[in-house]
Amino acid sequence: QVQLMESGGGVVQPGRSLRLSCVVSGFSFSRYSMHWVRQTPDKGLEWVAVISIDGSIKYYADSVKGRITVSRDNSKNTLYLQMNSLRAEDTALYYCVRDLEGGGWTWAFDYWGQGTLVTVSS
Amino acid sequence: DIVMTQSPDSLAVSLGERATISCKSSQSVLYNSNNKNYLAWYQQKPGQPPKLLIYWASTRASGVPDRFSGSGSGTDFTLTINSLQAEDGAVYYCQQYDKIPITFGGGTRVEIK
């Protein structure tokens, strides 16, 4: 069955960096675009970034542009989110999410991981 | 950005009754070249990630019971849950995937009376 397992979250000071990972199984990772979505009680669900199947195309939310980089290693079935210059407002549960459509993208989401919690605090 | 506005924020519905949730987008999410509405609905229960219910505004995802249905076009959409079951108590979100940034509604909490 399809599984997505995030890791790398934790407590980090403002201005520091963190790298999240998402290891997937149960499907052909290299055929699917992948997303990161975050959630907070205050702001709800917020899409963060998407990466195409080969990693050549990436889009970001304005709130993270220039500070966060999405990448993938298809040989390792792993998605990454490199988060730099972290701010308090980056505090959230970060989900790794699969795009609905294999071979291309729709930007709808059919499978979600359980999430990894990032807390930015001094 | 396309703003997604859901209403109501919450509703309480008796078992076996119907729940109706509205979602309005600040601009049309209908793509004329393929006549598809880029609108999805998700269900989220406490401690769980969201689960895809409906995509293309009215297509049920695999395994979703047929008591869940989506309708609407352009800027106005509805999620209907017929014959509400105890396990349907959750928060429901709409999402537009027509344009980047992908955006979600604020959520509607459905409580079982």
XYZ file of C-alpha atoms in Angstrom:
235
model
C 0.000 0.000 0.000
C 1.003 3.601 -0.500
C 3.014 4.985 2.404
C 4.683 8.329 2.966
C 6.851 8.785 6.027
C 8.122 12.218 6.985
C 10.999 12.878 9.346
C 13.352 15.651 10.355
C 11.027 17.898 12.296
C 11.918 19.345 15.659
C 12.480 22.509 17.635
C 14.804 25.031 15.997
C 15.758 28.613 16.748
C 14.716 31.446 14.454
C 17.181 31.949 11.624
C 18.427 28.368 11.709
C 17.939 25.602 9.169
C 16.197 22.251 9.042
C 15.858 19.563 6.396
C 12.737 17.429 6.211
C 12.683 14.076 4.451
C 9.864 11.925 3.170
C 10.480 8.305 2.268
C 7.754 6.731 0.184
C 6.820 3.166 -0.646
C 4.062 1.256 -2.355
C 4.119 3.173 -5.625
C 6.481 4.267 -8.351
C 7.864 7.465 -6.821
C 9.505 8.638 -10.039
C 6.106 8.811 -11.790
C 4.500 11.278 -9.403
C 4.889 14.936 -8.710
C 5.119 15.581 -4.993
C 4.092 18.396 -2.687
C 4.689 19.726 0.785
C 1.683 21.100 2.643
C 1.741 22.518 6.154
C -0.960 22.964 8.738
C -1.406 25.116 11.798
C -4.432 25.612 14.036
C -4.468 29.338 13.172
C -3.820 29.378 9.426
C -5.221 25.957 8.523
C -3.842 24.141 5.503
C -1.194 25.938 3.470
C 0.423 24.552 0.354
C 4.192 25.050 0.469
C 5.847 23.610 -2.636
C 5.565 21.189 -5.550
C 8.232 19.380 -7.532
C 7.763 17.684 -10.884
C 8.494 14.019 -11.489
C 12.063 14.619 -12.618
C 12.717 17.556 -10.316
C 13.110 20.019 -13.165
C 10.092 22.167 -12.264
C 9.402 23.568 -8.809
C 6.889 26.048 -7.512
C 6.712 27.659 -4.090
C 4.304 29.626 -1.956
C 5.310 33.276 -1.707
C 5.621 32.919 2.070
C 8.578 30.523 1.697
C 10.117 31.562 -1.616
C 13.842 32.153 -1.328
C 14.103 30.386 2.013
C 12.831 26.885 1.264
C 13.935 24.420 -1.418
C 12.167 21.241 -2.457
C 14.142 18.410 -4.011
C 13.883 14.699 -4.639
C 16.050 11.644 -5.126
C 14.147 9.168 -7.253
C 16.797 6.504 -6.683
C 16.064 6.667 -2.963
C 12.291 7.201 -3.178
C 12.783 10.298 -1.064
C 11.432 13.836 -1.098
C 13.189 16.651 0.750
C 12.400 20.115 2.048
C 15.392 22.267 2.925
C 14.226 25.065 5.192
C 16.567 28.002 5.823
C 16.212 31.279 7.733
C 13.342 29.793 9.684
C 10.774 32.110 11.245
C 8.229 31.643 14.004
C 5.498 31.636 11.359
C 7.039 28.499 9.817
C 5.931 26.569 12.897
C 3.563 23.912 11.583
C 2.913 20.257 10.921
C 4.508 19.522 7.557
C 2.934 16.913 5.315
C 4.487 15.125 2.379
C 1.755 14.678 -0.234
C 1.440 12.799 -3.509
C -0.072 14.431 -6.560
C -3.234 12.804 -7.832
C -1.980 12.157 -11.340
C 0.896 9.877 -12.245
C 2.998 10.870 -15.200
C 2.112 14.538 -14.974
C 0.389 16.658 -12.393
C -2.969 17.958 -11.396
C -2.054 19.673 -8.123
C -4.762 17.747 -6.270
C -3.540 15.414 -3.545
C -4.432 11.786 -3.110
C -2.076 10.448 -0.430
C -0.707 12.240 2.616
C 1.904 11.281 5.180
C 1.246 11.631 8.893
C 3.321 14.792 9.069
C 6.366 16.003 10.959
C 6.162 18.881 13.405
C 8.445 21.879 13.039
C 8.588 24.363 15.890
C 10.566 27.558 15.446
C 11.211 29.126 18.822
C 14.006 30.707 20.790
C -4.144 34.311 -5.120
C -7.485 32.529 -5.355
C -9.286 32.858 -2.028
C -11.489 29.945 -1.009
C -14.347 30.757 1.359
C -16.276 27.995 3.065
C -19.561 28.219 4.900
C -20.697 27.537 7.478
C -17.722 27.307 9.819
C -19.475 24.477 11.611
C -22.745 22.606 11.579
C -24.441 19.963 13.668
C -26.449 17.336 11.835
C -28.434 14.386 13.119
C -27.546 10.841 12.150
C -29.184 9.923 8.860
C -29.755 13.521 7.856
C -28.021 15.565 5.141
C -25.072 17.922 5.558
C -24.375 20.608 2.980
C -21.162 22.620 2.840
C -20.545 25.555 0.535
C -17.268 26.658 -0.991
C -16.809 29.806 -3.065
C -13.688 30.779 -4.967
C -12.669 34.383 -5.601
C -12.249 33.587 -9.286
C -13.426 30.817 -11.540
C -11.584 27.492 -11.307
C -13.254 26.177 -14.443
C -10.692 25.530 -17.167
C -12.556 26.102 -20.394
C -10.313 24.025 -22.644
C -11.246 20.789 -20.871
C -14.422 21.931 -19.084
C -13.057 20.749 -15.760
C -13.396 22.484 -12.422
C -10.102 22.338 -10.516
C -11.778 21.862 -7.136
C -11.261 19.133 -4.546
C -12.769 18.266 -1.177
C -10.949 16.667 1.755
C -12.045 15.189 5.065
C -9.845 15.433 8.130
C -10.423 13.623 11.392
C -8.546 14.444 14.607
C -4.941 13.274 14.590
C -5.098 12.254 10.934
C -3.993 13.876 7.694
C -6.637 15.069 5.255
C -8.211 12.438 3.035
C -9.226 13.115 -0.546
C -12.984 12.758 -1.059
C -13.803 14.525 -4.325
C -11.788 15.917 -7.219
C -12.744 17.675 -10.452
C -15.557 19.075 -8.278
C -17.703 15.945 -8.566
C -15.546 12.817 -9.024
C -15.417 10.629 -5.939
C -12.003 9.330 -4.988
C -11.436 5.599 -4.790
C -13.209 3.981 -1.853
C -15.270 7.030 -0.912
C -18.891 6.094 -0.099
C -21.501 7.336 -2.531
C -23.258 9.314 0.209
C -20.562 11.936 -0.469
C -21.185 14.038 -3.544
C -19.762 17.216 -4.994
C -21.408 19.703 -7.291
C -21.034 23.179 -8.698
C -19.029 25.000 -11.332
C -17.043 28.167 -11.835
C -16.915 29.811 -8.430
C -19.632 28.065 -6.411
C -19.345 24.528 -5.122
C -21.127 22.251 -2.683
C -20.208 19.122 -0.783
C -23.226 17.085 0.236
C -23.172 14.226 2.705
C -26.379 12.223 2.546
C -27.534 9.899 5.334
C -24.874 11.166 7.727
C -23.042 8.421 9.605
C -21.263 8.676 12.952
C -17.889 8.324 11.233
C -18.556 11.441 9.103
C -17.868 13.772 12.028
C -14.795 15.656 10.813
C -13.512 18.893 9.327
C -14.024 19.295 5.591
C -11.858 21.455 3.343
C -12.207 22.587 -0.225
C -9.123 23.253 -2.327
C -8.550 24.861 -5.691
C -5.805 23.457 -7.873
C -6.312 25.630 -10.907
C -3.546 28.099 -10.163
C -0.413 28.365 -8.100
C -0.498 29.014 -5.207
C -2.807 26.106 -4.480
C -5.213 27.318 -1.811
C -7.603 25.796 0.693
C -10.775 26.954 2.352
C -10.784 27.529 6.084
C -12.647 24.316 6.816
C -16.124 23.346 8.003
C -16.546 21.245 11.115
C -19.373 18.715 10.930
C -20.637 17.550 14.282
C -23.005 14.647 14.705
C -26.017 15.514 16.810
